[in-house]
Amino acid sequence: MKKNDILLIAIIIVISLAALLVYNILGKAEQLKAVIVHDNQLIERIDLSKVEEPRTITVSGDYHNIIRVEKDRIRFEKSDCPEQICVHTGWLSKFGDIAVCMPNKTIIDIQKK
Amino acid sequence: MSTKRLALIAMLVAQATILHYLEGLLPNPVPIPGVKLGLANIITLLALILYDFKTALNVVVLRTILGSLLNGTLFGVGFFLSFTGAMTAAAMMLLLLRVFPVLSVVGVSVAGAIAHSIGQLLMAALIISQPGIFYYLPFMLLFSIPSGIITGLLLKALLKYIEKSGGKIPGEKSRGGQSDSW
């Protein structure tokens, strides 16, 4: 491995860590909204701080996603897509958090009000 | 097209397809779409080093189609992601091998992995029209480093083996990547 290789790797690490730091700083906002989009159509905007009763939302397209909403958090609970990446992403609760089901074209992301 | 070239491309495509397929069987290490080891990229880089861009392009196009056919994702979202990623990686690695030969094989492989992540995310953002997906980029970039190093080292071992068994590796001097201890 040459010096340039190490330089490239160092630059990438610095850029990535800087970006993660920015996420962390921006993530400390309150009053967050979860936005569910399927196939470029807005399904629902949810004010997460105002969720009283946990509930589920089903989004159907090429596949089916079951999304669970609780107070201050949201996640893909079940999906019949092949890779299950959306389910494995787990709970979203901070600004900027995002979970995507590429096969079903569903995105949940957390935005500020 | 000469018979030799035909046989050569067929062989590289077969190797790349199998690697692509096997990788699809591995569980995803982290819950981020498209994070993979990128084993098939070894063959793309091998084709670039031993032959030319045209050969590498043939291999990339054919192996993504055949690999996706085997995985059952042909013309699905996953196919377009890996196709765009593989093409971007090939272009980036060509650039670093021929135009700016400043990196060793391992460095080129890491750069290829990074280009793969960026190309794939661009395509994903296009498919779902949501630039917010770039949120994943730093995670993917960090993951590109170990995966690029691993595939780069595998390729390096392969090149050494080819040289030992009498094969010629063009452009070694200009790149100067073989004099180190890796």
mmCIF file of N, CA and C in Angstrom, chain B residues 93-175:
data_model
loop_
_atom_site.group_PDB
_atom_site.id
_atom_site.type_symbol
_atom_site.label_atom_id
_atom_site.label_comp_id
_atom_site.label_asym_id
_atom_site.label_seq_id
_atom_site.Cartn_x
_atom_site.Cartn_y
_atom_site.Cartn_z
ATOM 1 N N MET B 93 -12.046 3.501 -11.645
ATOM 2 C CA MET B 93 -10.814 2.710 -11.589
ATOM 3 C C MET B 93 -9.997 2.894 -12.858
ATOM 4 N N LEU B 94 -10.691 3.049 -14.001
ATOM 5 C CA LEU B 94 -9.980 3.313 -15.258
ATOM 6 C C LEU B 94 -9.209 4.622 -15.145
ATOM 7 N N LEU B 95 -9.902 5.625 -14.627
ATOM 8 C CA LEU B 95 -9.302 6.950 -14.458
ATOM 9 C C LEU B 95 -8.036 6.868 -13.614
ATOM 10 N N LEU B 96 -8.117 6.074 -12.536
ATOM 11 C CA LEU B 96 -6.983 5.997 -11.614
ATOM 12 C C LEU B 96 -5.876 5.061 -12.107
ATOM 13 N N LEU B 97 -6.204 4.193 -13.058
ATOM 14 C CA LEU B 97 -5.166 3.312 -13.597
ATOM 15 C C LEU B 97 -4.426 3.986 -14.747
ATOM 16 N N ARG B 98 -5.192 4.692 -15.607
ATOM 17 C CA ARG B 98 -4.584 5.188 -16.841
ATOM 18 C C ARG B 98 -4.273 6.676 -16.808
ATOM 19 N N VAL B 99 -5.170 7.465 -16.232
ATOM 20 C CA VAL B 99 -4.992 8.918 -16.329
ATOM 21 C C VAL B 99 -4.210 9.473 -15.139
ATOM 22 N N PHE B 100 -4.598 9.090 -13.940
ATOM 23 C CA PHE B 100 -3.863 9.543 -12.753
ATOM 24 C C PHE B 100 -3.328 8.338 -11.981
ATOM 25 N N PRO B 101 -2.244 7.730 -12.454
ATOM 26 C CA PRO B 101 -1.776 6.510 -11.789
ATOM 27 C C PRO B 101 -1.004 6.806 -10.505
ATOM 28 N N VAL B 102 -1.719 7.286 -9.497
ATOM 29 C CA VAL B 102 -1.049 7.662 -8.255
ATOM 30 C C VAL B 102 -1.281 6.651 -7.132
ATOM 31 N N LEU B 103 -2.178 5.691 -7.355
ATOM 32 C CA LEU B 103 -2.509 4.757 -6.279
ATOM 33 C C LEU B 103 -2.041 3.347 -6.627
ATOM 34 N N SER B 104 -1.854 2.533 -5.598
ATOM 35 C CA SER B 104 -1.544 1.121 -5.845
ATOM 36 C C SER B 104 -2.840 0.371 -6.129
ATOM 37 N N VAL B 105 -2.729 -0.908 -6.402
ATOM 38 C CA VAL B 105 -3.917 -1.717 -6.709
ATOM 39 C C VAL B 105 -4.947 -1.615 -5.581
ATOM 40 N N VAL B 106 -4.451 -1.662 -4.339
ATOM 41 C CA VAL B 106 -5.366 -1.604 -3.194
ATOM 42 C C VAL B 106 -6.079 -0.248 -3.161
ATOM 43 N N GLY B 107 -5.328 0.833 -3.401
ATOM 44 C CA GLY B 107 -5.925 2.165 -3.408
ATOM 45 C C GLY B 107 -6.969 2.310 -4.503
ATOM 46 N N VAL B 108 -6.662 1.780 -5.686
ATOM 47 C CA VAL B 108 -7.610 1.845 -6.805
ATOM 48 C C VAL B 108 -8.880 1.081 -6.440
ATOM 49 N N SER B 109 -8.693 -0.055 -5.767
ATOM 50 C CA SER B 109 -9.836 -0.862 -5.360
ATOM 51 C C SER B 109 -10.716 -0.108 -4.354
ATOM 52 N N VAL B 110 -10.080 0.593 -3.409
ATOM 53 C CA VAL B 110 -10.839 1.389 -2.437
ATOM 54 C C VAL B 110 -11.606 2.503 -3.165
ATOM 55 N N ALA B 111 -10.917 3.184 -4.093
ATOM 56 C CA ALA B 111 -11.570 4.248 -4.857
ATOM 57 C C ALA B 111 -12.741 3.690 -5.662
ATOM 58 N N GLY B 112 -12.563 2.469 -6.181
ATOM 59 C CA GLY B 112 -13.640 1.824 -6.919
ATOM 60 C C GLY B 112 -14.841 1.559 -6.023
ATOM 61 N N ALA B 113 -14.561 1.095 -4.806
ATOM 62 C CA ALA B 113 -15.641 0.814 -3.853
ATOM 63 C C ALA B 113 -16.385 2.101 -3.501
ATOM 64 N N ILE B 114 -15.631 3.196 -3.359
ATOM 65 C CA ILE B 114 -16.253 4.484 -3.043
ATOM 66 C C ILE B 114 -17.125 4.950 -4.203
ATOM 67 N N ALA B 115 -16.586 4.840 -5.427
ATOM 68 C CA ALA B 115 -17.349 5.247 -6.615
ATOM 69 C C ALA B 115 -18.607 4.393 -6.739
ATOM 70 N N HIS B 116 -18.489 3.115 -6.388
ATOM 71 C CA HIS B 116 -19.632 2.208 -6.432
ATOM 72 C C HIS B 116 -20.743 2.703 -5.505
ATOM 73 N N SER B 117 -20.355 3.081 -4.285
ATOM 74 C CA SER B 117 -21.345 3.574 -3.315
ATOM 75 C C SER B 117 -22.035 4.828 -3.821
ATOM 76 N N ILE B 118 -21.232 5.758 -4.366
ATOM 77 C CA ILE B 118 -21.807 7.033 -4.801
ATOM 78 C C ILE B 118 -22.730 6.826 -6.000
ATOM 79 N N GLY B 119 -22.274 6.024 -6.967
ATOM 80 C CA GLY B 119 -23.085 5.767 -8.152
ATOM 81 C C GLY B 119 -24.412 5.124 -7.792
ATOM 82 N N GLN B 120 -24.309 4.162 -6.863
ATOM 83 C CA GLN B 120 -25.494 3.434 -6.441
ATOM 84 C C GLN B 120 -26.490 4.345 -5.721
ATOM 85 N N LEU B 121 -25.964 5.224 -4.873
ATOM 86 C CA LEU B 121 -26.846 6.138 -4.139
ATOM 87 C C LEU B 121 -27.508 7.137 -5.079
ATOM 88 N N LEU B 122 -26.750 7.598 -6.092
ATOM 89 C CA LEU B 122 -27.332 8.517 -7.076
ATOM 90 C C LEU B 122 -28.519 7.849 -7.768
ATOM 91 N N MET B 123 -28.332 6.587 -8.139
ATOM 92 C CA MET B 123 -29.394 5.844 -8.815
ATOM 93 C C MET B 123 -30.583 5.648 -7.874
ATOM 94 N N ALA B 124 -30.282 5.312 -6.616
ATOM 95 C CA ALA B 124 -31.351 5.098 -5.638
ATOM 96 C C ALA B 124 -32.134 6.389 -5.436
ATOM 97 N N ALA B 125 -31.415 7.522 -5.352
ATOM 98 C CA ALA B 125 -32.072 8.810 -5.158
ATOM 99 C C ALA B 125 -32.961 9.121 -6.352
ATOM 100 N N LEU B 126 -32.499 8.716 -7.543
ATOM 101 C CA LEU B 126 -33.255 8.951 -8.776
ATOM 102 C C LEU B 126 -34.527 8.100 -8.782
ATOM 103 N N ILE B 127 -34.392 6.826 -8.385
ATOM 104 C CA ILE B 127 -35.533 5.907 -8.424
ATOM 105 C C ILE B 127 -36.626 6.354 -7.457
ATOM 106 N N ILE B 128 -36.230 6.739 -6.246
ATOM 107 C CA ILE B 128 -37.256 7.094 -5.278
ATOM 108 C C ILE B 128 -37.435 8.605 -5.168
ATOM 109 N N SER B 129 -36.787 9.377 -6.044
ATOM 110 C CA SER B 129 -36.804 10.846 -6.034
ATOM 111 C C SER B 129 -36.737 11.404 -4.621
ATOM 112 N N GLN B 130 -35.745 10.968 -3.893
ATOM 113 C CA GLN B 130 -35.610 11.429 -2.517
ATOM 114 C C GLN B 130 -34.130 11.615 -2.217
ATOM 115 N N PRO B 131 -33.636 12.863 -2.326
ATOM 116 C CA PRO B 131 -32.207 13.067 -2.077
ATOM 117 C C PRO B 131 -31.818 12.771 -0.630
ATOM 118 N N GLY B 132 -32.807 12.670 0.264
ATOM 119 C CA GLY B 132 -32.535 12.371 1.670
ATOM 120 C C GLY B 132 -31.795 11.066 1.874
ATOM 121 N N ILE B 133 -31.828 10.215 0.857
ATOM 122 C CA ILE B 133 -31.157 8.920 0.963
ATOM 123 C C ILE B 133 -29.645 9.091 1.054
ATOM 124 N N PHE B 134 -29.139 10.275 0.689
ATOM 125 C CA PHE B 134 -27.707 10.532 0.816
ATOM 126 C C PHE B 134 -27.252 10.558 2.273
ATOM 127 N N TYR B 135 -28.231 10.502 3.162
ATOM 128 C CA TYR B 135 -27.939 10.346 4.587
ATOM 129 C C TYR B 135 -27.042 9.131 4.808
ATOM 130 N N TYR B 136 -27.224 8.109 3.974
ATOM 131 C CA TYR B 136 -26.451 6.877 4.106
ATOM 132 C C TYR B 136 -25.000 7.017 3.675
ATOM 133 N N LEU B 137 -24.697 8.086 2.902
ATOM 134 C CA LEU B 137 -23.385 8.162 2.259
ATOM 135 C C LEU B 137 -22.202 7.990 3.215
ATOM 136 N N PRO B 138 -22.142 8.732 4.341
ATOM 137 C CA PRO B 138 -20.973 8.556 5.218
ATOM 138 C C PRO B 138 -20.792 7.119 5.710
ATOM 139 N N PHE B 139 -21.909 6.449 6.027
ATOM 140 C CA PHE B 139 -21.814 5.055 6.469
ATOM 141 C C PHE B 139 -21.257 4.188 5.346
ATOM 142 N N MET B 140 -21.763 4.441 4.124
ATOM 143 C CA MET B 140 -21.318 3.636 2.994
ATOM 144 C C MET B 140 -19.853 3.903 2.676
ATOM 145 N N LEU B 141 -19.437 5.184 2.804
ATOM 146 C CA LEU B 141 -18.036 5.520 2.533
ATOM 147 C C LEU B 141 -17.127 4.815 3.534
ATOM 148 N N LEU B 142 -17.526 4.848 4.806
ATOM 149 C CA LEU B 142 -16.707 4.187 5.825
ATOM 150 C C LEU B 142 -16.605 2.687 5.543
ATOM 151 N N PHE B 143 -17.716 2.114 5.104
ATOM 152 C CA PHE B 143 -17.695 0.681 4.832
ATOM 153 C C PHE B 143 -16.883 0.351 3.575
ATOM 154 N N SER B 144 -16.822 1.326 2.642
ATOM 155 C CA SER B 144 -16.063 1.104 1.392
ATOM 156 C C SER B 144 -14.597 0.848 1.675
ATOM 157 N N ILE B 145 -14.093 1.419 2.765
ATOM 158 C CA ILE B 145 -12.660 1.307 3.024
ATOM 159 C C ILE B 145 -12.249 -0.149 3.305
ATOM 160 N N PRO B 146 -12.845 -0.792 4.344
ATOM 161 C CA PRO B 146 -12.449 -2.200 4.527
ATOM 162 C C PRO B 146 -12.793 -3.079 3.329
ATOM 163 N N SER B 147 -13.961 -2.866 2.722
ATOM 164 C CA SER B 147 -14.323 -3.760 1.615
ATOM 165 C C SER B 147 -13.378 -3.542 0.433
ATOM 166 N N GLY B 148 -13.008 -2.278 0.166
ATOM 167 C CA GLY B 148 -12.060 -1.996 -0.912
ATOM 168 C C GLY B 148 -10.693 -2.588 -0.633
ATOM 169 N N ILE B 149 -10.260 -2.525 0.620
ATOM 170 C CA ILE B 149 -8.945 -3.075 0.967
ATOM 171 C C ILE B 149 -8.960 -4.598 0.804
ATOM 172 N N ILE B 150 -10.033 -5.234 1.297
ATOM 173 C CA ILE B 150 -10.106 -6.699 1.195
ATOM 174 C C ILE B 150 -10.092 -7.142 -0.265
ATOM 175 N N THR B 151 -10.955 -6.529 -1.095
ATOM 176 C CA THR B 151 -10.984 -6.947 -2.504
ATOM 177 C C THR B 151 -9.663 -6.599 -3.190
ATOM 178 N N GLY B 152 -9.062 -5.461 -2.819
ATOM 179 C CA GLY B 152 -7.780 -5.070 -3.406
ATOM 180 C C GLY B 152 -6.684 -6.072 -3.082
ATOM 181 N N LEU B 153 -6.665 -6.537 -1.828
ATOM 182 C CA LEU B 153 -5.639 -7.506 -1.436
ATOM 183 C C LEU B 153 -5.846 -8.852 -2.131
ATOM 184 N N LEU B 154 -7.137 -9.222 -2.289
ATOM 185 C CA LEU B 154 -7.429 -10.470 -3.000
ATOM 186 C C LEU B 154 -6.918 -10.376 -4.438
ATOM 187 N N LEU B 155 -7.164 -9.219 -5.064
ATOM 188 C CA LEU B 155 -6.722 -9.035 -6.443
ATOM 189 C C LEU B 155 -5.201 -9.075 -6.518
ATOM 190 N N LYS B 156 -4.572 -8.485 -5.525
ATOM 191 C CA LYS B 156 -3.113 -8.443 -5.514
ATOM 192 C C LYS B 156 -2.535 -9.852 -5.454
ATOM 193 N N ALA B 157 -3.141 -10.685 -4.609
ATOM 194 C CA ALA B 157 -2.703 -12.074 -4.524
ATOM 195 C C ALA B 157 -2.910 -12.768 -5.865
ATOM 196 N N LEU B 158 -4.032 -12.452 -6.504
ATOM 197 C CA LEU B 158 -4.351 -13.059 -7.799
ATOM 198 C C LEU B 158 -3.327 -12.635 -8.853
ATOM 199 N N LEU B 159 -2.967 -11.340 -8.857
ATOM 200 C CA LEU B 159 -1.992 -10.841 -9.840
ATOM 201 C C LEU B 159 -0.635 -11.512 -9.629
ATOM 202 N N LYS B 160 -0.272 -11.674 -8.365
ATOM 203 C CA LYS B 160 1.000 -12.315 -8.052
ATOM 204 C C LYS B 160 1.000 -13.739 -8.603
ATOM 205 N N TYR B 161 -0.124 -14.404 -8.424
ATOM 206 C CA TYR B 161 -0.256 -15.787 -8.904
ATOM 207 C C TYR B 161 -0.149 -15.836 -10.427
ATOM 208 N N ILE B 162 -0.806 -14.872 -11.091
ATOM 209 C CA ILE B 162 -0.763 -14.839 -12.563
ATOM 210 C C ILE B 162 0.675 -14.638 -13.038
ATOM 211 N N GLU B 163 1.387 -13.740 -12.346
ATOM 212 C CA GLU B 163 2.765 -13.461 -12.730
ATOM 213 C C GLU B 163 3.640 -14.703 -12.548
ATOM 214 N N LYS B 164 3.422 -15.383 -11.428
ATOM 215 C CA LYS B 164 4.200 -16.570 -11.104
ATOM 216 C C LYS B 164 3.998 -17.656 -12.142
ATOM 217 N N SER B 165 2.759 -17.763 -12.637
ATOM 218 C CA SER B 165 2.494 -18.825 -13.602
ATOM 219 C C SER B 165 2.786 -18.339 -15.023
ATOM 220 N N GLY B 166 3.539 -17.256 -15.153
ATOM 221 C CA GLY B 166 4.045 -16.875 -16.467
ATOM 222 C C GLY B 166 3.256 -15.819 -17.206
ATOM 223 N N GLY B 167 2.168 -15.329 -16.598
ATOM 224 C CA GLY B 167 1.374 -14.294 -17.254
ATOM 225 C C GLY B 167 2.067 -12.943 -17.149
ATOM 226 N N LYS B 168 1.772 -12.084 -18.096
ATOM 227 C CA LYS B 168 2.379 -10.750 -18.064
ATOM 228 C C LYS B 168 1.364 -9.746 -17.565
ATOM 229 N N ILE B 169 1.815 -8.869 -16.665
ATOM 230 C CA ILE B 169 0.911 -7.845 -16.173
ATOM 231 C C ILE B 169 1.373 -6.493 -16.689
ATOM 232 N N PRO B 170 0.610 -5.915 -17.618
ATOM 233 C CA PRO B 170 1.051 -4.656 -18.221
ATOM 234 C C PRO B 170 0.925 -3.486 -17.254
ATOM 235 N N GLY B 171 1.774 -2.498 -17.477
ATOM 236 C CA GLY B 171 1.638 -1.219 -16.758
ATOM 237 C C GLY B 171 2.061 -1.250 -15.314
ATOM 238 N N GLU B 172 2.756 -2.305 -14.877
ATOM 239 C CA GLU B 172 3.149 -2.379 -13.474
ATOM 240 C C GLU B 172 4.078 -1.239 -13.075
ATOM 241 N N LYS B 173 5.054 -0.941 -13.966
ATOM 242 C CA LYS B 173 6.068 0.053 -13.618
ATOM 243 C C LYS B 173 5.451 1.424 -13.441
ATOM 244 N N SER B 174 4.568 1.779 -14.398
ATOM 245 C CA SER B 174 3.998 3.127 -14.351
ATOM 246 C C SER B 174 3.170 3.318 -13.088
ATOM 247 N N ARG B 175 2.594 2.218 -12.591
ATOM 248 C CA ARG B 175 1.759 2.355 -11.406
ATOM 249 C C ARG B 175 2.591 2.185 -10.137
#
